[in-house]
Short mmCIF file of C-alpha atoms and ligand atoms in Angstrom, two decimals:
data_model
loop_
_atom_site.label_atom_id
_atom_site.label_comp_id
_atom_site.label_asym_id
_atom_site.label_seq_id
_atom_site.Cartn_x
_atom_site.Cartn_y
_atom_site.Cartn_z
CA UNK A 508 0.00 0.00 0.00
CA UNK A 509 0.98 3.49 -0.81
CA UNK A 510 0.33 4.71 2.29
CA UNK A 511 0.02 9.03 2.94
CA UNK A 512 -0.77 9.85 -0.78
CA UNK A 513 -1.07 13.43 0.16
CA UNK A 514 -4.73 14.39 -1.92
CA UNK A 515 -5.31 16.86 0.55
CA UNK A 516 -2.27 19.10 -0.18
CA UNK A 517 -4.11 19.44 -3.47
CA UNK A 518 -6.70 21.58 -2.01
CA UNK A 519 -3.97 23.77 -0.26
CA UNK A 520 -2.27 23.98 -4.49
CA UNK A 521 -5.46 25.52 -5.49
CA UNK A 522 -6.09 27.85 -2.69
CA UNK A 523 -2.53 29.48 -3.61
CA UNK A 524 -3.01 29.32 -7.43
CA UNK A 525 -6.27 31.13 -6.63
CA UNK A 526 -4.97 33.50 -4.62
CA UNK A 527 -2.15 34.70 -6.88
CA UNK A 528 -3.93 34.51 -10.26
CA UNK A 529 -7.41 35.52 -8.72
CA UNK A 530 -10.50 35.44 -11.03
CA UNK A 531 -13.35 36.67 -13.48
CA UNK A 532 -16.95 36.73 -12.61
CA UNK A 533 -19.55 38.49 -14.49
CA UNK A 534 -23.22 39.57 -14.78
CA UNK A 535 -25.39 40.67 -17.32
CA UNK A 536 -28.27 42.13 -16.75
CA UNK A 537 -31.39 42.38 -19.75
CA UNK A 538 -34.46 43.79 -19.06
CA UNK A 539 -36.68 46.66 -20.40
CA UNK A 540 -35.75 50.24 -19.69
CA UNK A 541 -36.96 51.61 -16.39
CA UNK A 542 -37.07 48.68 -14.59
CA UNK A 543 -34.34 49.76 -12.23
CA UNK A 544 -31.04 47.71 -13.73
CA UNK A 545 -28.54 50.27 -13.61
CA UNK A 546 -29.65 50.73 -9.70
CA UNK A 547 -29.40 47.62 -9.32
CA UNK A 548 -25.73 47.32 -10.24
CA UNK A 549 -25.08 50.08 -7.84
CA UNK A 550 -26.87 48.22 -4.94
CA UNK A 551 -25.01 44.77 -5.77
CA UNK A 552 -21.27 47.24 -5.38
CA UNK A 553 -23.02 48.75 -2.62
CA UNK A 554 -23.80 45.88 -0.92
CA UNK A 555 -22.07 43.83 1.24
CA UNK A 556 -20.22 42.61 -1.55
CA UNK A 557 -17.88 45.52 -1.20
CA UNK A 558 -18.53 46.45 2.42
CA UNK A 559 -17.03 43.21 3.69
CA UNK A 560 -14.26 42.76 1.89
CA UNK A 561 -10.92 45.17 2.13
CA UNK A 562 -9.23 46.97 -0.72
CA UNK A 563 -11.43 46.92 -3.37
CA UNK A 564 -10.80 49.47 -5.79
CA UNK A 565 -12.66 50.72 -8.76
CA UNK A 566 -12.05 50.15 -12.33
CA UNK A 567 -12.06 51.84 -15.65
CA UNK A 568 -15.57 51.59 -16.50
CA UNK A 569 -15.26 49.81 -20.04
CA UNK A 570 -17.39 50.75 -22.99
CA UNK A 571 -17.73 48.06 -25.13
CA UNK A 572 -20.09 49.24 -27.38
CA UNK A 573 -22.16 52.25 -27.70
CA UNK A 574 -25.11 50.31 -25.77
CA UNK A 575 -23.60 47.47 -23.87
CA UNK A 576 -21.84 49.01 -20.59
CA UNK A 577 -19.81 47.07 -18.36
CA UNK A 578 -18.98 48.37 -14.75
CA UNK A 579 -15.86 46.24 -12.61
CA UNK A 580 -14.67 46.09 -9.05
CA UNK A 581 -11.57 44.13 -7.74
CA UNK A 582 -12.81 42.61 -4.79
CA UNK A 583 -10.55 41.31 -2.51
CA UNK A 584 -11.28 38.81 0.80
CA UNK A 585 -8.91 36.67 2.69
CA UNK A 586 -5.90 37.37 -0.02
CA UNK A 587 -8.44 35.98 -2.96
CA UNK A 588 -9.00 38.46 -5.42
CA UNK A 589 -12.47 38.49 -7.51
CA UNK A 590 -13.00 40.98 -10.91
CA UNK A 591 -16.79 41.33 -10.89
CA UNK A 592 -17.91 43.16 -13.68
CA UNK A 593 -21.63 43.50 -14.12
CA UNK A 594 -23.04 44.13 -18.05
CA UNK A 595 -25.39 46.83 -18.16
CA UNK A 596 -27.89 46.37 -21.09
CA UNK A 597 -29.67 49.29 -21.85
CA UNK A 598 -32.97 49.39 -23.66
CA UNK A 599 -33.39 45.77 -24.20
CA UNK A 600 -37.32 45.77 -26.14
CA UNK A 601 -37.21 49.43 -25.99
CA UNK A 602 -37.91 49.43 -30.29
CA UNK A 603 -41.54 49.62 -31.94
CA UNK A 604 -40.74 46.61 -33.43
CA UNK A 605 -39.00 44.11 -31.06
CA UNK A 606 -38.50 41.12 -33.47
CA UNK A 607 -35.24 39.41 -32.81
CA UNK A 608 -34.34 42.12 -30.20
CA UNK A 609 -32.56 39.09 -28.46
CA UNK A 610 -29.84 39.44 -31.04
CA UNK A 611 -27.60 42.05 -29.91
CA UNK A 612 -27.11 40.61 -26.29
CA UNK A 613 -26.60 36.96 -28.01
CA UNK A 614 -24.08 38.62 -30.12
CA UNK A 615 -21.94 39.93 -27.11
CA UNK A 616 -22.03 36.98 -25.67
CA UNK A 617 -20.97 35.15 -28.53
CA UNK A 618 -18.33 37.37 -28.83
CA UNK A 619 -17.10 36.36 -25.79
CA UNK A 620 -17.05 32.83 -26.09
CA UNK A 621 -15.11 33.46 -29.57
CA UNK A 622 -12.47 35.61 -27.70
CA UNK A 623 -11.80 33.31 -24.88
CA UNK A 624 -11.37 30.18 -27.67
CA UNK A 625 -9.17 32.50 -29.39
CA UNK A 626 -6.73 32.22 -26.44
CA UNK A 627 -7.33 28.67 -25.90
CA UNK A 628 -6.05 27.85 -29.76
CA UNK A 629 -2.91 30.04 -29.85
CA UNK A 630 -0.53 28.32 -28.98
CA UNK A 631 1.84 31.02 -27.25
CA UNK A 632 -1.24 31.12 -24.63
CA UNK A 633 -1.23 33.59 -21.43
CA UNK A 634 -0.80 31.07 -18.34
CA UNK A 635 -4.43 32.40 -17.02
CA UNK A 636 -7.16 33.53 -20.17
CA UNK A 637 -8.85 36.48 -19.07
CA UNK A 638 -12.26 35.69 -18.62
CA UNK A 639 -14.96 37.90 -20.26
CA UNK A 640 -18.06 35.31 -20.97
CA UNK A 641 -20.61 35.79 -18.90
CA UNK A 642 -21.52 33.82 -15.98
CA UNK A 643 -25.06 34.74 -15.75
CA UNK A 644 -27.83 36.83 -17.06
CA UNK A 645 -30.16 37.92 -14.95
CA UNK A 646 -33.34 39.02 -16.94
CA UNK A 647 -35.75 41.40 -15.39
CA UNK A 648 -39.36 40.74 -15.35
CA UNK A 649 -41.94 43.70 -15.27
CA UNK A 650 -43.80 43.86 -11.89
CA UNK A 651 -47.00 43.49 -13.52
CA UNK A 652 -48.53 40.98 -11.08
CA UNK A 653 -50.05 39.33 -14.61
CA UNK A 654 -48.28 37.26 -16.93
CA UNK A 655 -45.19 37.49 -18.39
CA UNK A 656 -44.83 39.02 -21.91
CA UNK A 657 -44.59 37.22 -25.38
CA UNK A 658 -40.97 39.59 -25.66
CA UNK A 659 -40.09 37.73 -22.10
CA UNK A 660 -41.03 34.39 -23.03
CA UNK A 661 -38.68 34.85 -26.75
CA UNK A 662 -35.99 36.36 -24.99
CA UNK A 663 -35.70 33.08 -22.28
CA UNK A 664 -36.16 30.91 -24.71
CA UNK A 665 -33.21 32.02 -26.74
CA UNK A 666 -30.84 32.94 -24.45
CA UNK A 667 -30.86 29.49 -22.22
CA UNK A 668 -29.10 27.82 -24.57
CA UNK A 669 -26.60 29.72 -24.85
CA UNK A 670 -26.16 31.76 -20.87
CA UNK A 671 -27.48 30.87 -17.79
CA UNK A 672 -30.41 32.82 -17.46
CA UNK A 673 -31.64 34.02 -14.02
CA UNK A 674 -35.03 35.74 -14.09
CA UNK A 675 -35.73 37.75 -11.45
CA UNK A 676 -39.05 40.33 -10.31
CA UNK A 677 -38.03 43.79 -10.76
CA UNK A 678 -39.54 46.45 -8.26
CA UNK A 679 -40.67 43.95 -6.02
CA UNK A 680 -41.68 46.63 -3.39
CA UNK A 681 -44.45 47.98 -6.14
CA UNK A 682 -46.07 44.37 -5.01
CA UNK A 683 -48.12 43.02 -1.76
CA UNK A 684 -46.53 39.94 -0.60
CA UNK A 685 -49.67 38.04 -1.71
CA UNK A 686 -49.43 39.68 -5.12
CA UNK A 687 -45.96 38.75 -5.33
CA UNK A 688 -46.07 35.12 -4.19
CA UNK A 689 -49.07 34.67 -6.98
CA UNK A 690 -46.80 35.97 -9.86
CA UNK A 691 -44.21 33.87 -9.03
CA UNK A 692 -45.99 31.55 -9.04
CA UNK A 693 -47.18 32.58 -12.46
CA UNK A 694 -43.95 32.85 -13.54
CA UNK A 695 -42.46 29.70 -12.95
CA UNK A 696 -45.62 27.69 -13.80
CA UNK A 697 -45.36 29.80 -17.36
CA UNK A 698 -41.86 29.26 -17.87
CA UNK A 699 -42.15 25.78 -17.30
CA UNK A 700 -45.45 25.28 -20.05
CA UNK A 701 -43.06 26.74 -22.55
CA UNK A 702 -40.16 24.79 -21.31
CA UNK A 703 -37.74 27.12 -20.66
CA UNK A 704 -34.98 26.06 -18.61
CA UNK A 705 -33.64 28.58 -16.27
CA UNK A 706 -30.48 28.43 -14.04
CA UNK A 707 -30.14 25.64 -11.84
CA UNK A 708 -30.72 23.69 -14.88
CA UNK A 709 -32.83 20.49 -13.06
CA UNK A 710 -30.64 18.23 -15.86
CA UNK A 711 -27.10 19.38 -14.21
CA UNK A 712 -28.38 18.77 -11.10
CA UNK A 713 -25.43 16.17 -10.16
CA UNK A 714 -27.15 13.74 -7.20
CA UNK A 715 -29.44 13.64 -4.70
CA UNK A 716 -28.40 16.55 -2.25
CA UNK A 717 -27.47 18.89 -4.98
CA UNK A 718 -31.30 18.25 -6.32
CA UNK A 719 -32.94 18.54 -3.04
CA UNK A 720 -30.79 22.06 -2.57
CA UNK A 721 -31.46 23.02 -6.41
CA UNK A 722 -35.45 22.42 -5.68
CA UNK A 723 -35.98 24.39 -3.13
CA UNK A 724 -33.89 27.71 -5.06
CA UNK A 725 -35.94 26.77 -7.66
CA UNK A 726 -39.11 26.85 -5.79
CA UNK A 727 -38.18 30.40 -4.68
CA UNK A 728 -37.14 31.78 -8.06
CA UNK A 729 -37.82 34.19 -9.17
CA UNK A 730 -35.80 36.76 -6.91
CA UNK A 731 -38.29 39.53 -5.98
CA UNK A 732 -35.75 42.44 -5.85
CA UNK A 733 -35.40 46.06 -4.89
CA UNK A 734 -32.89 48.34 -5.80
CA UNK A 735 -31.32 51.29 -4.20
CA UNK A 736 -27.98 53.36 -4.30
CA UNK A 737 -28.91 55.47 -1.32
CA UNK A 738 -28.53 55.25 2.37
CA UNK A 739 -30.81 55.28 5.76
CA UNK A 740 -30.59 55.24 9.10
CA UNK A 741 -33.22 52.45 10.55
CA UNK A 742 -32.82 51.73 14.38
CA UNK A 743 -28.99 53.09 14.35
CA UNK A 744 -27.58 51.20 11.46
CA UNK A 745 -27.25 52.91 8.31
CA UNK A 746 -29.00 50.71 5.32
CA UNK A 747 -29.89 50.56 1.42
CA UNK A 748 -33.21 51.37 1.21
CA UNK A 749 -36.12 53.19 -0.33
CA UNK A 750 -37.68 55.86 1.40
CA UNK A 751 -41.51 55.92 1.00
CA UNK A 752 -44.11 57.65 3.27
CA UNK A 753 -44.70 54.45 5.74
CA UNK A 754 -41.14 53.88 6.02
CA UNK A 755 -38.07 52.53 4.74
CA UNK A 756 -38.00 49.84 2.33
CA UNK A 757 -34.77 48.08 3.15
CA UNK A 758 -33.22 46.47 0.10
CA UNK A 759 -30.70 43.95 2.09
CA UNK A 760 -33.85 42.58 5.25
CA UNK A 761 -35.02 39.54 3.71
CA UNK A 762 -38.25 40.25 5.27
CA UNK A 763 -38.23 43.08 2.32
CA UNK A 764 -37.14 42.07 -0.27
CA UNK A 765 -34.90 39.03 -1.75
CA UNK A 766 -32.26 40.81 -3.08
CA UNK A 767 -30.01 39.86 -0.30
CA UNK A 768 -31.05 36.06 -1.68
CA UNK A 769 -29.97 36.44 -4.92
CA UNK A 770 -27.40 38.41 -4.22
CA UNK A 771 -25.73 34.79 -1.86
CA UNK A 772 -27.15 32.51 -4.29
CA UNK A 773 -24.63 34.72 -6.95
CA UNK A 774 -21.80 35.71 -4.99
CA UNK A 775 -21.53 32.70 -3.15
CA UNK A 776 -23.47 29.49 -2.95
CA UNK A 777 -23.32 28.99 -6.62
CA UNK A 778 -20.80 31.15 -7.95
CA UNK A 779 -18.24 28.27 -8.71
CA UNK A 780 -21.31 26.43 -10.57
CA UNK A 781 -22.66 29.06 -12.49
CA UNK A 782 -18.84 29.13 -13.66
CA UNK A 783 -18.62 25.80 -14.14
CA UNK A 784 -22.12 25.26 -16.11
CA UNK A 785 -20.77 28.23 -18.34
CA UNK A 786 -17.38 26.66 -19.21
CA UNK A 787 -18.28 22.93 -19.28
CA UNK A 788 -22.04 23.41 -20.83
CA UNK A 789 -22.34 26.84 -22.62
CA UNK A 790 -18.62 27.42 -23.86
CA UNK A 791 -18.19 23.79 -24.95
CA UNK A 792 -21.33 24.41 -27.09
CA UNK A 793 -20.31 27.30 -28.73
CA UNK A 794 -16.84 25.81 -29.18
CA UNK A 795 -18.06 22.22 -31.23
CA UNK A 796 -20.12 24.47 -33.12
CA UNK A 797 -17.38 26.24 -33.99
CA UNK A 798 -14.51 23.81 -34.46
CA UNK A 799 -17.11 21.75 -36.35
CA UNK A 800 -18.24 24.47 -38.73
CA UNK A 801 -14.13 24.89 -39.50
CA UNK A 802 -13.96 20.95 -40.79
CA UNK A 803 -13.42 19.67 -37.55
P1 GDP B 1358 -33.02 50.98 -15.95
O1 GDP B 1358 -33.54 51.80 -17.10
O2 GDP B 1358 -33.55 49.59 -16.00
O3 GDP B 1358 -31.54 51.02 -15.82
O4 GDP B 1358 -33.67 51.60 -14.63
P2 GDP B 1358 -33.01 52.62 -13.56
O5 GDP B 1358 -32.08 51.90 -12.65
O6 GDP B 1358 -32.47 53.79 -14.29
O7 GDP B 1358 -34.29 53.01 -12.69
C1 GDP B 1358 -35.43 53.63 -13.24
C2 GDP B 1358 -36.27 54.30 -12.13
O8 GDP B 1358 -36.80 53.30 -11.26
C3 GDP B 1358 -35.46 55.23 -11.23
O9 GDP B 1358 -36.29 56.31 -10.88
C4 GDP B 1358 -35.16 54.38 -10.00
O10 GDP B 1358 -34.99 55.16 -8.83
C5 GDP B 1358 -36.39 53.53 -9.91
N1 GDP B 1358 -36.12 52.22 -9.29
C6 GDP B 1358 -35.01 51.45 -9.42
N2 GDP B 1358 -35.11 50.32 -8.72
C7 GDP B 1358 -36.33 50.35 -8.11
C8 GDP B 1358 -37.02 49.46 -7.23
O11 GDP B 1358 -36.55 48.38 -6.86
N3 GDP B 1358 -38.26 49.85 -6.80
C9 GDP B 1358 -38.83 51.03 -7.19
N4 GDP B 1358 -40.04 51.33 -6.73
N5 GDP B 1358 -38.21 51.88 -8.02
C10 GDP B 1358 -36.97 51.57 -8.48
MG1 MG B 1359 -30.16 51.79 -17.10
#
């Protein structure tokens, strides 16, 4: 017998290769205009994200084209350092005539895919690919308390092959708590009838415990959010929130709101999944596709 093999110095290996290369994690966000995105990329920097982490500094905002935006922070936490960069997507089934509106976002991500198998081909290749393709796309759904849109339904239905998509209620706070639970309801049960797969995918769900976890996100989903960029005071603690005339909506009490939900099931529960899913399922997609269309 061999004995101490020494597996669990592997562990250690990839704690310091983390630490000294760091790495890339990004969110787009797609959803009509005036549904509070851009706010909500300011609450998710705002958030604890960046409050409980040291050093993080802010970077070049970088235009990529004239409508897609894309906003980064290095975030730093026990030595590890994470680029989040969220994609803003302005105006997303803003035109009179919406048809194949989807296009433009698919494109960028596309793009990204092509760029990172670009790297992967040459053969002088950097030791660590920068990572632009994007991790997840969370799609904003009108607070309507009805049903979701044919534009909605097109959109999802596109885009999950390609991203994972993570729908989630916009303006939550313009709800009742009954309201809200009923169009989530809605939601899913619509999503579902036109067999759109959103992220956790139920067919990557890898065994038992990872279902039974998976189920009940799922059964939550999806996220009622609020946004906010500006500050409080409620009972001597300074908070995001909304100020309205019976009070302060606070964006990060889970009694409010469920932003502070999505914002863990993101940043950490699933963060090394939603990567994973996007390399191993997404990426490798695009990539056969490609290598296929070039005679193999
Ligand atoms: P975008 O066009 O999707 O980027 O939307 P904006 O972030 O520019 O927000 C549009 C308007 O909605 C602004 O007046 C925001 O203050 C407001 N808003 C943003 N988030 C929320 C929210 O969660 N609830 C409510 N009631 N209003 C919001
Ligand atoms: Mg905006």
């Amino acid at each position: 017998l061999l004995g101490y093999i020494g597996i669990d110095t592997i562990i250690e290996q990839m704690r310091k290769k983390t630490m000294k290369t760091g790495f890339d994690f990004n969110i787009m966000i797609v959803g009509h205009s005036g549904l509070g995105k851009s706010t909500l990329v300011n609450t998710l920097f705002k958030s604890q994200v960046s409050r409980r982490s040291t050093g993080w500094s802010r970077d070049d905002k970088i235009p990529r084209t004239v409508e897609i935006k894309s906003v980064a922070h290095v975030i730093e936490e026990g030595g590890v350092k994470m680029k989040l960069t969220v994609i803003d997507t302005p105006g997303f089934g803003d035109q009179i005539n919406n048809e194949n509106c989807w296009e433009p976002i698919s494109k960028y991500i596309n793009e990204q895919y092509e760029k990172f198998l670009k790297e992967e081909v040459n053969i002088a290749r950097k030791k660590r690919i920068p990572d632009t393709r994007v991790h997840c796309c969370l799609y904003f759904i009108s607070p309507t308390g009805h049903s979701l849109r044919q534009l909605d339904l097109e959109f999802m239905k596109h885009l999950s092959r390609v991203v994972n998509i993570i729908p989630v209620i916009a303006k939550s706070d313009t709800l009742t708590p009954e309201e809200k639970n009923e169009f989530k309801q809605r939601v899913r049960k619509e999503l579902e009838i036109c067999g759109i797969e959103f992220y956790p995918q139920r067919e990557f769900d890898e065994d038992i415990e990872d279902k039974s976890d998976n189920d009940k996100i799922r059964d939550a989903m999806p996220f009622a959010v609020v946004g906010s960029d500006k500050e409080y005071q409620v009972n001597g603690k300074r908070v995001l929130g909304r100020k309205t005339p019976w009070g302060v909506v606070e964006v990060e009490n889970p009694n409010h709101c469920e932003f502070a939900q999505l914002r863990d099931f993101l940043i950490r529960s699933h963060l090394q999944d939603l990567k994973e899913v996007t390399h191993n399922i997404h990426y490798e997609t695009y990539r056969a596709k490609r290598l296929n269309a070039n005679g193999g």
